[in-house]
mmCIF file of C-alpha atoms in Angstrom:
data_model
loop_
_atom_site.group_PDB
_atom_site.id
_atom_site.type_symbol
_atom_site.label_atom_id
_atom_site.label_comp_id
_atom_site.label_asym_id
_atom_site.label_seq_id
_atom_site.Cartn_x
_atom_site.Cartn_y
_atom_site.Cartn_z
ATOM 1 C CA ALA A 1 15.835 -20.295 15.562
ATOM 2 C CA ALA A 2 14.711 -22.474 19.079
ATOM 3 C CA ASP A 3 11.832 -19.773 18.914
ATOM 4 C CA ARG A 4 11.069 -20.454 15.078
ATOM 5 C CA GLY A 5 10.535 -24.140 15.405
ATOM 6 C CA ASN A 6 10.251 -25.629 11.926
ATOM 7 C CA LEU A 7 9.935 -21.886 10.821
ATOM 8 C CA ALA A 8 13.379 -20.944 11.087
ATOM 9 C CA THR A 9 15.600 -20.477 8.228
ATOM 10 C CA ASP A 10 18.488 -22.064 7.301
ATOM 11 C CA MET A 11 21.116 -19.627 8.089
ATOM 12 C CA ALA A 12 23.440 -20.728 5.289
ATOM 13 C CA THR A 13 20.289 -19.409 2.891
ATOM 14 C CA VAL A 14 19.886 -15.992 3.909
ATOM 15 C CA LEU A 15 20.846 -13.431 1.573
ATOM 16 C CA PRO A 16 22.854 -10.369 3.719
ATOM 17 C CA LEU A 17 21.489 -6.815 4.579
ATOM 18 C CA ASN A 18 24.577 -4.565 4.360
ATOM 19 C CA ALA A 19 22.778 -1.384 6.389
ATOM 20 C CA LEU A 20 24.165 1.713 6.545
ATOM 21 C CA ASN A 21 23.047 3.101 9.673
ATOM 22 C CA LEU A 22 22.486 -0.041 11.817
ATOM 23 C CA SER A 23 25.546 -1.115 13.650
ATOM 24 C CA GLY A 24 25.956 -4.098 15.849
ATOM 25 C CA ARG A 25 23.051 -6.160 14.412
ATOM 26 C CA SER A 26 23.145 -8.292 11.718
ATOM 27 C CA LEU A 27 20.199 -8.887 9.302
ATOM 28 C CA GLY A 28 18.893 -10.301 6.306
ATOM 29 C CA LEU A 29 16.342 -11.296 3.341
ATOM 30 C CA ALA A 30 14.681 -14.203 2.632
ATOM 31 C CA PRO A 31 16.445 -16.251 0.171
ATOM 32 C CA GLN A 32 13.573 -15.622 -2.631
ATOM 33 C CA MET A 33 13.985 -12.607 -2.236
ATOM 34 C CA PRO A 34 17.875 -11.367 -4.045
ATOM 35 C CA LYS A 35 16.166 -8.917 -6.695
ATOM 36 C CA LEU A 36 14.753 -6.907 -3.655
ATOM 37 C CA ALA A 37 18.705 -7.496 -1.558
ATOM 38 C CA GLY A 38 20.397 -6.081 -4.649
ATOM 39 C CA LEU A 39 17.767 -3.161 -4.668
ATOM 40 C CA PHE A 40 19.189 -2.220 -0.862
ATOM 41 C CA ASN A 41 22.972 -3.845 -0.898
ATOM 42 C CA GLY A 42 23.097 -1.684 -4.345
ATOM 43 C CA SER A 43 25.692 -2.543 -7.397
ATOM 44 C CA ALA A 44 28.993 -3.786 -7.118
ATOM 45 C CA ALA A 45 29.664 -0.452 -8.919
ATOM 46 C CA ASN A 46 28.167 1.872 -7.004
ATOM 47 C CA ALA A 47 26.940 0.503 -3.700
ATOM 48 C CA PHE A 48 26.016 3.970 -2.128
ATOM 49 C CA ALA A 49 24.215 5.309 -5.099
ATOM 50 C CA ASP A 50 22.096 2.380 -5.968
ATOM 51 C CA ARG A 51 20.611 1.460 -2.954
ATOM 52 C CA ARG A 52 17.086 2.187 -3.517
ATOM 53 C CA LEU A 53 15.164 0.529 -0.747
ATOM 54 C CA ALA A 54 15.176 1.500 2.564
ATOM 55 C CA ILE A 55 13.357 -0.900 5.425
ATOM 56 C CA MET A 56 10.665 0.392 7.833
ATOM 57 C CA ALA A 57 11.078 -1.397 11.395
ATOM 58 C CA ASN A 58 7.823 -2.407 13.775
ATOM 59 C CA VAL A 59 5.083 -0.193 12.531
ATOM 60 C CA GLY A 60 2.180 -0.785 13.666
ATOM 61 C CA VAL A 61 -1.055 0.434 14.319
ATOM 62 C CA LEU A 62 -1.388 2.970 17.784
ATOM 63 C CA THR A 63 -3.424 5.135 19.706
ATOM 64 C CA GLN A 64 -0.301 6.906 21.089
ATOM 65 C CA PRO A 65 3.114 5.605 22.259
ATOM 66 C CA THR A 66 2.903 2.498 23.900
ATOM 67 C CA THR A 67 5.333 0.627 26.615
ATOM 68 C CA LEU A 68 5.537 -3.208 27.108
ATOM 69 C CA SER A 69 3.924 -2.071 30.510
ATOM 70 C CA GLN A 70 1.198 0.142 29.507
ATOM 71 C CA TYR A 71 -0.164 -2.726 26.666
ATOM 72 C CA ARG A 72 -0.297 -5.286 30.145
ATOM 73 C CA ASN A 73 -1.752 -3.137 32.658
ATOM 74 C CA ARG A 74 -4.381 -1.683 29.644
ATOM 75 C CA SER A 75 -3.308 2.044 30.618
ATOM 76 C CA VAL A 76 -3.670 3.583 27.999
ATOM 77 C CA GLU A 77 -6.341 3.114 25.195
ATOM 78 C CA LEU A 78 -5.678 0.163 22.617
ATOM 79 C CA PRO A 79 -6.438 0.049 19.421
ATOM 80 C CA GLN A 80 -10.334 -1.581 19.257
ATOM 81 C CA GLN A 81 -10.041 -5.269 18.063
ATOM 82 C CA LEU A 82 -6.702 -5.664 17.987
ATOM 83 C CA PHE A 83 -5.131 -9.067 16.490
ATOM 84 C CA SER A 84 -8.256 -8.773 14.444
ATOM 85 C CA HIS A 85 -7.658 -9.450 10.261
ATOM 86 C CA SER A 86 -10.427 -7.220 8.981
ATOM 87 C CA ASP A 87 -10.332 -4.627 11.991
ATOM 88 C CA MET A 88 -6.479 -4.458 11.953
ATOM 89 C CA GLN A 89 -6.439 -3.430 7.841
ATOM 90 C CA SER A 90 -8.962 -0.714 8.464
ATOM 91 C CA HIS A 91 -7.140 0.719 11.174
ATOM 92 C CA ASN A 92 -3.317 1.025 8.818
ATOM 93 C CA GLN A 93 -5.949 2.304 5.620
ATOM 94 C CA THR A 94 -7.461 4.426 8.109
ATOM 95 C CA ALA A 95 -4.918 5.796 11.124
ATOM 96 C CA ASN A 96 -7.576 5.856 13.337
ATOM 97 C CA PRO A 97 -8.060 3.283 15.166
ATOM 98 C CA ASN A 98 -9.607 4.120 18.375
ATOM 99 C CA ALA A 99 -12.525 4.383 15.841
ATOM 100 C CA PHE A 100 -13.978 2.251 13.528
ATOM 101 C CA ALA A 101 -13.813 5.300 10.347
ATOM 102 C CA SER A 102 -15.056 4.745 6.957
ATOM 103 C CA LYS A 103 -12.331 7.182 5.247
ATOM 104 C CA GLY A 104 -8.950 6.185 4.649
ATOM 105 C CA TRP A 105 -5.517 8.436 4.365
ATOM 106 C CA GLY A 106 -5.098 7.517 1.060
ATOM 107 C CA GLY A 107 -8.721 9.412 0.358
ATOM 108 C CA ARG A 108 -7.682 11.996 2.900
ATOM 109 C CA LEU A 109 -4.833 13.007 1.361
ATOM 110 C CA ALA A 110 -6.351 12.870 -2.193
ATOM 111 C CA ASP A 111 -8.657 15.463 -1.473
ATOM 112 C CA VAL A 112 -5.846 17.434 -0.185
ATOM 113 C CA LEU A 113 -4.033 17.107 -3.249
ATOM 114 C CA SER A 114 -6.805 17.014 -5.799
ATOM 115 C CA PRO A 115 -7.475 21.005 -6.627
ATOM 116 C CA ASN A 116 -4.535 21.529 -7.703
ATOM 117 C CA SER A 117 -3.530 18.165 -9.363
ATOM 118 C CA GLY A 118 -5.349 18.828 -12.852
ATOM 119 C CA GLY A 119 -6.666 15.809 -14.376
ATOM 120 C CA GLY A 120 -10.292 16.503 -15.294
ATOM 121 C CA LEU A 121 -12.413 13.351 -15.403
ATOM 122 C CA ILE A 122 -9.905 10.684 -13.927
ATOM 123 C CA PRO A 123 -9.199 11.810 -9.950
ATOM 124 C CA VAL A 124 -5.950 11.555 -8.151
ATOM 125 C CA SER A 125 -6.667 7.731 -7.394
ATOM 126 C CA ILE A 126 -6.453 4.706 -9.254
ATOM 127 C CA SER A 127 -7.590 1.223 -7.734
ATOM 128 C CA ILE A 128 -6.047 -1.994 -9.284
ATOM 129 C CA GLY A 129 -6.173 -3.483 -6.678
ATOM 130 C CA GLY A 130 -9.839 -3.636 -6.078
ATOM 131 C CA SER A 131 -12.353 -1.806 -3.845
ATOM 132 C CA ASN A 132 -10.630 -0.777 -0.398
ATOM 133 C CA ILE A 133 -11.034 1.641 2.933
ATOM 134 C CA TRP A 134 -7.299 3.602 2.419
ATOM 135 C CA MET A 135 -8.687 5.467 -0.840
ATOM 136 C CA THR A 136 -12.286 6.131 0.596
ATOM 137 C CA ALA A 137 -12.691 10.158 0.738
ATOM 138 C CA GLU A 138 -14.794 13.044 1.210
ATOM 139 C CA GLN A 139 -14.605 13.851 -2.190
ATOM 140 C CA VAL A 140 -12.327 12.789 -4.218
ATOM 141 C CA LEU A 141 -14.153 9.383 -6.329
ATOM 142 C CA ALA A 142 -11.139 6.697 -6.957
ATOM 143 C CA PHE A 143 -11.796 5.200 -9.869
ATOM 144 C CA GLN A 144 -11.136 1.132 -10.324
ATOM 145 C CA LEU A 145 -8.911 -0.706 -13.087
ATOM 146 C CA SER A 146 -8.272 -4.368 -13.575
ATOM 147 C CA SER A 147 -5.187 -5.042 -14.996
ATOM 148 C CA ASN A 148 -6.020 -4.971 -18.701
ATOM 149 C CA GLY A 149 -6.913 -1.333 -18.504
ATOM 150 C CA PRO A 150 -10.533 0.284 -17.330
ATOM 151 C CA ALA A 151 -13.697 -2.790 -17.308
ATOM 152 C CA LYS A 152 -16.083 -2.115 -20.222
ATOM 153 C CA VAL A 153 -19.832 -0.826 -18.164
ATOM 154 C CA ASP A 154 -22.255 -3.789 -18.896
ATOM 155 C CA GLY A 155 -24.193 -2.262 -20.416
ATOM 156 C CA TYR A 156 -22.152 -0.861 -23.256
ATOM 157 C CA ARG A 157 -19.845 -4.700 -23.673
ATOM 158 C CA PHE A 158 -22.178 -5.762 -26.347
ATOM 159 C CA TRP A 159 -23.935 -2.672 -27.493
ATOM 160 C CA ASP A 160 -20.860 -0.590 -28.616
ATOM 161 C CA SER A 161 -21.409 -1.761 -33.135
ATOM 162 C CA ASN A 162 -25.454 -0.677 -32.150
ATOM 163 C CA THR A 163 -26.229 2.682 -32.006
ATOM 164 C CA ASN A 164 -29.897 2.022 -31.201
ATOM 165 C CA PHE A 165 -29.122 0.363 -27.917
ATOM 166 C CA LYS A 166 -26.317 2.462 -26.960
ATOM 167 C CA GLY A 167 -28.757 5.532 -27.094
ATOM 168 C CA ILE A 168 -30.967 3.710 -25.463
ATOM 169 C CA PHE A 169 -28.622 3.142 -22.637
ATOM 170 C CA ASP A 170 -26.752 6.536 -22.852
ATOM 171 C CA ASN A 171 -30.745 7.749 -21.984
ATOM 172 C CA GLN A 172 -31.210 5.633 -19.204
ATOM 173 C CA VAL A 173 -27.992 6.853 -17.717
ATOM 174 C CA THR A 174 -28.709 10.521 -18.224
ATOM 175 C CA MET A 175 -32.089 10.988 -17.679
ATOM 176 C CA ALA A 176 -33.522 13.326 -15.063
ATOM 177 C CA ARG A 177 -34.744 10.699 -12.217
ATOM 178 C CA ARG A 178 -37.077 12.154 -8.630
ATOM 179 C CA ASN A 179 -35.441 8.715 -6.625
ATOM 180 C CA ILE A 180 -32.295 10.212 -4.789
ATOM 181 C CA LEU A 181 -30.959 6.987 -5.068
ATOM 182 C CA GLU A 182 -31.639 5.873 -8.822
ATOM 183 C CA ASP A 183 -30.444 9.318 -9.464
ATOM 184 C CA ALA A 184 -27.261 8.655 -8.298
ATOM 185 C CA TRP A 185 -27.091 5.031 -9.662
ATOM 186 C CA GLY A 186 -27.397 7.468 -12.983
ATOM 187 C CA ASP A 187 -24.686 9.919 -12.274
ATOM 188 C CA VAL A 188 -22.192 7.016 -10.651
ATOM 189 C CA MET A 189 -22.727 5.083 -13.878
ATOM 190 C CA ALA A 190 -22.142 8.134 -16.729
ATOM 191 C CA ARG A 191 -18.934 9.282 -14.787
ATOM 192 C CA ALA A 192 -17.948 5.863 -14.513
ATOM 193 C CA ILE A 193 -18.262 5.641 -18.716
ATOM 194 C CA ASP A 194 -16.656 9.199 -19.584
ATOM 195 C CA THR A 195 -13.798 8.145 -16.996
ATOM 196 C CA SER A 196 -13.493 4.834 -18.917
ATOM 197 C CA ALA A 197 -12.727 6.413 -22.365
ATOM 198 C CA ALA A 198 -10.738 9.326 -21.349
ATOM 199 C CA VAL A 199 -8.364 6.581 -19.418
ATOM 200 C CA SER A 200 -8.669 4.487 -22.172
ATOM 201 C CA THR A 201 -7.834 7.338 -24.452
ATOM 202 C CA ALA A 202 -4.632 8.186 -22.749
ATOM 203 C CA LEU A 203 -3.206 4.733 -22.801
ATOM 204 C CA VAL A 204 -2.849 4.859 -26.059
ATOM 205 C CA ALA A 205 -2.003 8.737 -27.527
ATOM 206 C CA PRO A 206 0.534 9.527 -29.544
ATOM 207 C CA SER A 207 2.264 10.898 -26.247
ATOM 208 C CA THR A 208 2.243 7.892 -23.969
ATOM 209 C CA PRO A 209 5.325 6.119 -24.515
ATOM 210 C CA VAL A 210 5.357 2.012 -24.274
ATOM 211 C CA VAL A 211 6.388 0.210 -21.048
ATOM 212 C CA ASN A 212 8.869 -2.155 -22.137
ATOM 213 C CA THR A 213 10.020 -3.526 -18.712
ATOM 214 C CA VAL A 214 9.030 -7.015 -18.739
ATOM 215 C CA PHE A 215 7.122 -7.652 -15.690
ATOM 216 C CA PRO A 216 6.133 -11.200 -13.549
ATOM 217 C CA THR A 217 2.586 -12.961 -14.963
ATOM 218 C CA SER A 218 1.409 -12.495 -11.286
ATOM 219 C CA ARG A 219 -1.561 -11.017 -10.538
ATOM 220 C CA LEU A 220 0.846 -8.844 -8.149
ATOM 221 C CA GLY A 221 2.966 -8.185 -11.814
ATOM 222 C CA GLY A 222 -0.219 -7.667 -13.378
ATOM 223 C CA GLN A 223 -1.419 -4.747 -11.457
ATOM 224 C CA LEU A 224 1.530 -2.944 -11.138
ATOM 225 C CA LYS A 225 2.668 -3.337 -14.916
ATOM 226 C CA MET A 226 -1.216 -1.061 -14.826
ATOM 227 C CA VAL A 227 0.344 1.418 -12.835
ATOM 228 C CA ALA A 228 3.583 2.144 -14.930
ATOM 229 C CA ARG A 229 1.558 2.428 -17.750
ATOM 230 C CA MET A 230 -0.936 5.205 -16.560
ATOM 231 C CA ILE A 231 2.495 6.457 -15.002
ATOM 232 C CA ALA A 232 3.560 6.349 -18.891
ATOM 233 C CA ALA A 233 0.395 7.938 -19.676
ATOM 234 C CA ARG A 234 0.788 11.335 -16.964
ATOM 235 C CA GLN A 235 0.925 13.684 -20.173
ATOM 236 C CA ALA A 236 -2.031 12.893 -22.080
ATOM 237 C CA ILE A 237 -4.024 12.513 -18.581
ATOM 238 C CA GLY A 238 -2.562 15.939 -17.662
ATOM 239 C CA ILE A 239 -2.170 15.264 -13.970
ATOM 240 C CA LYS A 240 0.394 15.592 -11.189
ATOM 241 C CA ARG A 241 0.208 14.148 -8.925
ATOM 242 C CA GLN A 242 -1.023 9.927 -8.952
ATOM 243 C CA ILE A 243 -1.937 7.440 -5.796
ATOM 244 C CA PHE A 244 -2.217 4.345 -6.649
ATOM 245 C CA PHE A 245 -3.351 1.197 -4.598
ATOM 246 C CA VAL A 246 -2.485 -2.602 -5.770
ATOM 247 C CA SER A 247 -2.779 -5.631 -3.607
ATOM 248 C CA MET A 248 -1.800 -9.194 -3.201
ATOM 249 C CA GLY A 249 -2.848 -12.062 -0.194
ATOM 250 C CA GLY A 250 -2.226 -15.045 0.672
ATOM 251 C CA PHE A 251 -0.089 -14.359 4.319
ATOM 252 C CA ASP A 252 -2.637 -15.325 6.698
ATOM 253 C CA THR A 253 -0.117 -18.647 6.974
ATOM 254 C CA HIS A 254 -2.235 -20.709 10.155
ATOM 255 C CA GLY A 255 -1.126 -23.790 8.151
ATOM 256 C CA GLY A 256 1.112 -24.464 5.638
ATOM 257 C CA GLN A 257 3.560 -21.825 5.432
ATOM 258 C CA LEU A 258 6.587 -23.664 4.616
ATOM 259 C CA THR A 259 5.031 -24.385 1.407
ATOM 260 C CA ASP A 260 3.090 -21.047 0.745
ATOM 261 C CA HIS A 261 4.841 -18.092 2.117
ATOM 262 C CA PRO A 262 8.297 -18.716 -0.209
ATOM 263 C CA PRO A 263 6.503 -18.575 -3.604
ATOM 264 C CA LEU A 264 4.687 -14.773 -2.086
ATOM 265 C CA LEU A 265 8.035 -13.735 -1.328
ATOM 266 C CA SER A 266 9.714 -14.803 -4.808
ATOM 267 C CA ALA A 267 6.056 -12.832 -6.158
ATOM 268 C CA LEU A 268 6.717 -9.837 -4.191
ATOM 269 C CA ASP A 269 10.075 -9.672 -5.155
ATOM 270 C CA ASP A 270 9.951 -10.168 -9.007
ATOM 271 C CA ALA A 271 6.920 -7.471 -9.100
ATOM 272 C CA LEU A 272 8.837 -4.770 -7.054
ATOM 273 C CA SER A 273 11.589 -5.002 -8.981
ATOM 274 C CA ALA A 274 9.750 -4.638 -12.047
ATOM 275 C CA PHE A 275 8.333 -1.965 -11.026
ATOM 276 C CA TYR A 276 11.216 -0.029 -10.102
ATOM 277 C CA GLN A 277 12.927 -1.102 -13.155
ATOM 278 C CA SER A 278 9.975 0.269 -15.310
ATOM 279 C CA THR A 279 10.190 3.545 -13.114
ATOM 280 C CA THR A 280 13.994 4.012 -14.685
ATOM 281 C CA GLU A 281 13.116 3.160 -18.330
ATOM 282 C CA LEU A 282 10.387 6.006 -17.780
ATOM 283 C CA GLY A 283 13.112 8.126 -16.646
ATOM 284 C CA VAL A 284 10.772 9.238 -13.130
ATOM 285 C CA GLN A 285 12.357 7.106 -10.686
ATOM 286 C CA ASN A 286 12.975 9.953 -8.822
ATOM 287 C CA HIS A 287 9.773 11.039 -9.000
ATOM 288 C CA VAL A 288 7.510 7.526 -7.786
ATOM 289 C CA THR A 289 7.562 5.974 -4.375
ATOM 290 C CA THR A 290 6.380 2.313 -3.603
ATOM 291 C CA PHE A 291 5.612 1.090 -0.278
ATOM 292 C CA THR A 292 4.368 -2.117 1.521
ATOM 293 C CA MET A 293 1.210 -1.842 3.915
ATOM 294 C CA SER A 294 -0.342 -4.530 5.825
ATOM 295 C CA ASP A 295 -2.672 -5.717 9.253
ATOM 296 C CA PHE A 296 -0.084 -6.818 11.094
ATOM 297 C CA GLY A 297 3.179 -9.046 11.113
ATOM 298 C CA ARG A 298 3.106 -12.678 12.566
ATOM 299 C CA THR A 299 3.970 -14.372 15.751
ATOM 300 C CA LEU A 300 8.281 -15.356 16.008
ATOM 301 C CA VAL A 301 6.382 -18.583 17.520
ATOM 302 C CA SER A 302 5.179 -21.506 15.144
ATOM 303 C CA ASN A 303 2.042 -23.511 15.840
ATOM 304 C CA GLY A 304 3.504 -26.685 14.101
ATOM 305 C CA ARG A 305 2.679 -25.730 10.930
ATOM 306 C CA GLY A 306 2.646 -21.511 10.857
ATOM 307 C CA SER A 307 2.232 -18.263 12.638
ATOM 308 C CA ASP A 308 -0.569 -16.709 13.661
ATOM 309 C CA HIS A 309 -1.612 -12.812 13.962
ATOM 310 C CA GLY A 310 1.383 -10.182 15.454
ATOM 311 C CA TRP A 311 0.826 -7.184 15.908
ATOM 312 C CA GLY A 312 4.361 -4.705 14.387
ATOM 313 C CA SER A 313 5.632 -5.549 11.089
ATOM 314 C CA HIS A 314 8.584 -4.486 8.836
ATOM 315 C CA HIS A 315 7.360 -2.904 5.477
ATOM 316 C CA PHE A 316 9.833 -1.582 2.347
ATOM 317 C CA VAL A 317 9.999 1.428 0.752
ATOM 318 C CA LEU A 318 11.353 1.714 -2.654
ATOM 319 C CA GLY A 319 12.316 4.417 -5.122
ATOM 320 C CA GLY A 320 14.934 6.856 -6.696
ATOM 321 C CA ALA A 321 14.018 8.910 -3.151
ATOM 322 C CA VAL A 322 14.099 7.170 -0.872
ATOM 323 C CA GLN A 323 17.514 7.028 1.617
ATOM 324 C CA GLY A 324 17.902 3.289 0.712
ATOM 325 C CA GLY A 325 20.382 0.538 2.542
ATOM 326 C CA ASN A 326 19.325 2.029 5.587
ATOM 327 C CA VAL A 327 17.144 0.608 8.421
ATOM 328 C CA TYR A 328 14.716 2.732 9.834
ATOM 329 C CA GLY A 329 12.843 3.050 13.618
ATOM 330 C CA GLU A 330 14.163 0.315 15.990
ATOM 331 C CA PHE A 331 14.283 -2.406 14.899
ATOM 332 C CA PRO A 332 13.423 -5.066 17.762
ATOM 333 C CA ILE A 333 14.896 -7.373 20.218
ATOM 334 C CA VAL A 334 13.564 -10.619 17.825
ATOM 335 C CA SER A 335 13.166 -13.360 20.704
ATOM 336 C CA ASN A 336 10.267 -14.814 22.936
ATOM 337 C CA GLY A 337 11.973 -14.077 25.838
ATOM 338 C CA SER A 338 11.639 -11.086 27.900
ATOM 339 C CA THR A 339 12.586 -8.295 25.335
ATOM 340 C CA PRO A 340 10.806 -4.356 25.251
ATOM 341 C CA THR A 341 8.284 -5.481 22.475
ATOM 342 C CA ASN A 342 7.560 -8.979 23.130
ATOM 343 C CA VAL A 343 3.966 -9.048 23.722
ATOM 344 C CA GLY A 344 3.143 -12.860 23.790
ATOM 345 C CA GLU A 345 4.492 -15.968 21.097
ATOM 346 C CA GLY A 346 7.327 -12.795 19.590
ATOM 347 C CA ARG A 347 4.368 -10.711 18.763
ATOM 348 C CA LEU A 348 6.028 -7.275 18.510
ATOM 349 C CA LEU A 349 4.269 -4.196 20.238
ATOM 350 C CA PRO A 350 4.772 -1.708 17.234
ATOM 351 C CA THR A 351 7.590 1.074 17.829
ATOM 352 C CA THR A 352 6.392 3.048 15.234
ATOM 353 C CA ALA A 353 2.802 4.082 14.193
ATOM 354 C CA ILE A 354 1.596 4.233 11.015
ATOM 355 C CA GLU A 355 0.988 7.594 11.140
ATOM 356 C CA GLN A 356 3.891 8.481 11.370
ATOM 357 C CA TYR A 357 4.698 6.219 8.174
ATOM 358 C CA GLY A 358 2.174 7.573 6.739
ATOM 359 C CA ALA A 359 2.889 11.339 7.390
ATOM 360 C CA THR A 360 6.232 11.422 6.071
ATOM 361 C CA LEU A 361 5.016 9.246 2.349
ATOM 362 C CA CYS A 362 2.301 12.076 2.117
ATOM 363 C CA SER A 363 4.808 14.802 2.896
ATOM 364 C CA TRP A 364 7.170 13.909 0.159
ATOM 365 C CA MET A 365 3.744 14.301 -1.876
ATOM 366 C CA GLY A 366 3.507 18.016 -0.909
ATOM 367 C CA ALA A 367 1.350 17.601 2.359
ATOM 368 C CA GLY A 368 1.707 20.557 4.757
ATOM 369 C CA SER A 369 1.819 20.207 8.043
ATOM 370 C CA SER A 370 -1.906 21.575 8.824
ATOM 371 C CA GLU A 371 -3.358 19.198 6.342
ATOM 372 C CA LEU A 372 -0.761 16.334 7.663
ATOM 373 C CA ASP A 373 -3.069 17.184 11.256
ATOM 374 C CA ALA A 374 -5.972 16.590 8.940
ATOM 375 C CA VAL A 375 -5.061 13.389 6.952
ATOM 376 C CA PHE A 376 -3.760 11.400 10.303
ATOM 377 C CA PRO A 377 -5.763 13.189 13.154
ATOM 378 C CA LEU A 378 -3.866 11.464 15.909
ATOM 379 C CA LEU A 379 -0.512 12.789 14.520
ATOM 380 C CA ASN A 380 0.101 14.805 17.324
ATOM 381 C CA ARG A 381 0.648 12.436 19.608
ATOM 382 C CA PHE A 382 3.370 11.384 18.492
ATOM 383 C CA SER A 383 6.975 13.189 18.479
ATOM 384 C CA ASN A 384 8.695 12.325 15.206
ATOM 385 C CA ARG A 385 6.680 13.102 12.145
ATOM 386 C CA ASN A 386 8.935 12.695 9.479
ATOM 387 C CA LEU A 387 10.880 9.580 9.587
ATOM 388 C CA GLY A 388 13.911 10.430 7.144
ATOM 389 C CA PHE A 389 13.668 7.768 4.492
ATOM 390 C CA ILE A 390 12.684 9.868 1.650
#
């Protein structure tokens, strides 16, 4: 609290976490996250069985295991453009921090899974959170949805009832072209139209149950509701594996943190808990895992109005297959003093790499050992390839 200054949370309001595997430490969540605290601690009736949330401690972008001394002496390779938002977002999503890669580890996983996943027109990768590097692949092209479903292609928006105009547009899309760029545009447009139609049909198919779980009206809540609807439509889609991307922003709290941060935590709490509830409603809770990922954590020390760019950060993993109620990795000593993980102002030197975090998830999705090495080019630099949270 002394290091945190005006950003410190009143201890009386903190929600205690009863970690099964962490002795001698007391952890808690912010008061805005009671539902996630409940999913970590379990219910009073069955605390052990109902623990569906785990915490992955101090994850971050590394090129290899790095000590504080190595960081200070620059005696090992450090991630390029460390502490930069856009670069660290890219490094987390590509798992390739010593190069500016153009393919994401979610996309590389989709390339591995796609041949045996079915689905026809509808790809393994679906984004409801907009364009992202994480899903960019060599072979699989991610499909983007809005929270309300497929967005209509502009040319079709007002022409559904006019067959003449629709026919003209179809001809423009499918006609053979000499120019390579124009020909590629036609292919992309045709695929978008066909995939949109397939998704729309699957969402209202007789085999697709209605999702009755009430989701919050937040942007994240809307995105996760669409994920739940796509999962409900899996039979009509005919796909065995799906990877979804959703996003929320606003956490760059250099200023206004005391007013801006609490509602963000509430929104995350409401949306994630509603999504988990929807998976139990659909009976697929053991087959769906939700995890958080970011660019970095924040400084422990206040700048007067907020906090600044950090490095390592803690993450949630949620689902029926998750070994919940546990904290995985090494939970650091949180201090601006002399600790093995303080690189300055309470910024955390990561003790677990994004490769290890991602490899554990990808292994659960069905990637084999050699495939994990293809998905994560630097994974062999880290000794622990499976963190055991799932």
